[in-house]
């Protein structure tokens, strides 16, 4: 969701193909490269990306790589701890 005039720029293909990602064992892990591409075309530098079902924080990692802020929510402690470690590793690099 986005407030205001939500443009997608530049336009991207209707079908995006990325290899599945199995880095964390999460059953619905998304490829960071896919999320980064979507974040890049739907937001601008410095904006806030919200993921209320963060899992292992792939959206957060993609947001940081795209110079965006991220607000992540995950209620399962196992995935939260894995996601937190991934974000901390991303920040320290």
CSV table of C-alpha atoms in Angstrom, one decimal:
chain,number,residue,atom,x,y,z
A,1,UNK,CA,0.0,0.0,0.0
A,2,UNK,CA,1.1,3.5,-0.6
A,3,UNK,CA,-0.3,7.0,0.1
A,4,UNK,CA,-0.6,9.3,-2.9
A,5,UNK,CA,0.2,8.8,-6.5
A,6,UNK,CA,1.9,5.4,-6.6
A,7,UNK,CA,3.9,5.2,-9.8
A,8,UNK,CA,6.1,2.4,-10.8
A,9,UNK,CA,9.3,3.7,-12.3
A,10,UNK,CA,10.8,2.3,-14.3
A,11,UNK,CA,8.2,0.0,-15.6
A,12,UNK,CA,9.2,-3.7,-15.2
A,13,UNK,CA,8.0,-6.9,-16.8
A,14,UNK,CA,4.7,-8.3,-15.7
A,15,UNK,CA,6.3,-11.6,-14.9
A,16,UNK,CA,9.5,-11.7,-12.8
A,17,UNK,CA,11.6,-14.8,-12.6
A,18,UNK,CA,14.1,-15.4,-9.8
A,19,UNK,CA,15.5,-18.6,-8.4
A,20,UNK,CA,14.1,-19.9,-5.2
A,21,UNK,CA,16.1,-19.0,-2.1
A,22,UNK,CA,16.8,-21.6,0.7
A,23,UNK,CA,19.2,-19.7,2.9
A,24,UNK,CA,17.2,-19.9,6.1
A,25,UNK,CA,14.9,-22.9,5.9
A,26,UNK,CA,11.8,-20.6,6.1
A,27,UNK,CA,9.0,-22.3,4.0
A,28,UNK,CA,8.1,-19.1,2.1
A,29,UNK,CA,11.4,-17.3,1.9
A,30,UNK,CA,11.5,-14.7,-0.9
A,31,UNK,CA,14.6,-14.0,-2.9
A,32,UNK,CA,16.2,-10.8,-1.7
A,33,UNK,CA,17.0,-9.8,-5.3
A,34,UNK,CA,13.2,-10.0,-6.2
A,35,UNK,CA,12.2,-7.9,-3.2
A,36,UNK,CA,15.0,-5.3,-4.0
A,37,UNK,CA,13.8,-4.9,-7.5
A,38,UNK,CA,10.2,-4.3,-6.4
A,39,UNK,CA,11.3,-1.9,-3.7
A,40,UNK,CA,13.5,0.0,-6.1
A,41,UNK,CA,10.7,0.7,-8.6
A,42,UNK,CA,7.9,1.3,-6.0
A,43,UNK,CA,9.7,3.6,-3.5
A,44,UNK,CA,12.3,6.3,-3.4
A,45,UNK,CA,15.5,6.6,-1.3
A,46,UNK,CA,14.8,7.1,2.4
A,47,UNK,CA,11.2,5.9,2.3
A,48,UNK,CA,9.8,3.4,4.8
A,49,UNK,CA,9.0,-0.2,3.8
A,50,UNK,CA,6.7,-2.1,6.1
A,51,UNK,CA,6.5,-5.9,6.3
A,52,UNK,CA,4.0,-7.1,8.8
A,53,UNK,CA,4.9,-10.8,8.2
A,54,UNK,CA,8.7,-10.4,8.1
A,55,UNK,CA,9.7,-14.0,8.4
A,56,UNK,CA,13.5,-14.0,8.2
A,57,UNK,CA,13.8,-10.4,7.2
A,58,UNK,CA,14.4,-10.7,3.4
A,59,UNK,CA,12.3,-7.5,2.9
A,60,UNK,CA,14.4,-5.7,5.5
A,61,UNK,CA,17.7,-6.8,3.8
A,62,UNK,CA,16.4,-5.7,0.4
A,63,UNK,CA,15.2,-2.3,1.9
A,64,UNK,CA,18.6,-1.6,3.5
A,65,UNK,CA,20.3,-2.5,0.2
A,66,UNK,CA,18.0,0.0,-1.6
A,67,UNK,CA,18.7,2.8,0.9
A,68,UNK,CA,15.2,2.5,2.4
A,69,UNK,CA,14.1,2.3,6.1
A,70,UNK,CA,12.3,-0.9,7.2
A,71,UNK,CA,9.7,-1.7,9.8
A,72,UNK,CA,9.4,-5.4,10.2
A,73,UNK,CA,7.0,-7.5,12.4
A,74,UNK,CA,7.4,-11.2,13.0
A,75,UNK,CA,5.6,-13.0,15.8
A,76,UNK,CA,7.4,-16.4,15.6
A,77,UNK,CA,10.5,-16.2,17.8
A,78,UNK,CA,12.5,-18.7,15.7
A,79,UNK,CA,12.1,-16.6,12.5
A,80,UNK,CA,12.5,-13.3,14.4
A,81,UNK,CA,15.9,-14.4,15.7
A,82,UNK,CA,17.1,-15.5,12.3
A,83,UNK,CA,15.9,-12.3,10.7
A,84,UNK,CA,17.5,-10.2,13.4
A,85,UNK,CA,20.8,-11.9,12.9
A,86,UNK,CA,20.6,-11.4,9.1
A,87,UNK,CA,19.8,-7.7,9.5
A,88,UNK,CA,22.7,-7.2,12.0
A,89,UNK,CA,25.1,-9.0,9.6
A,90,UNK,CA,23.8,-6.7,6.7
A,91,UNK,CA,24.4,-3.6,8.9
A,92,UNK,CA,27.9,-4.6,9.9
A,93,UNK,CA,29.0,-5.2,6.3
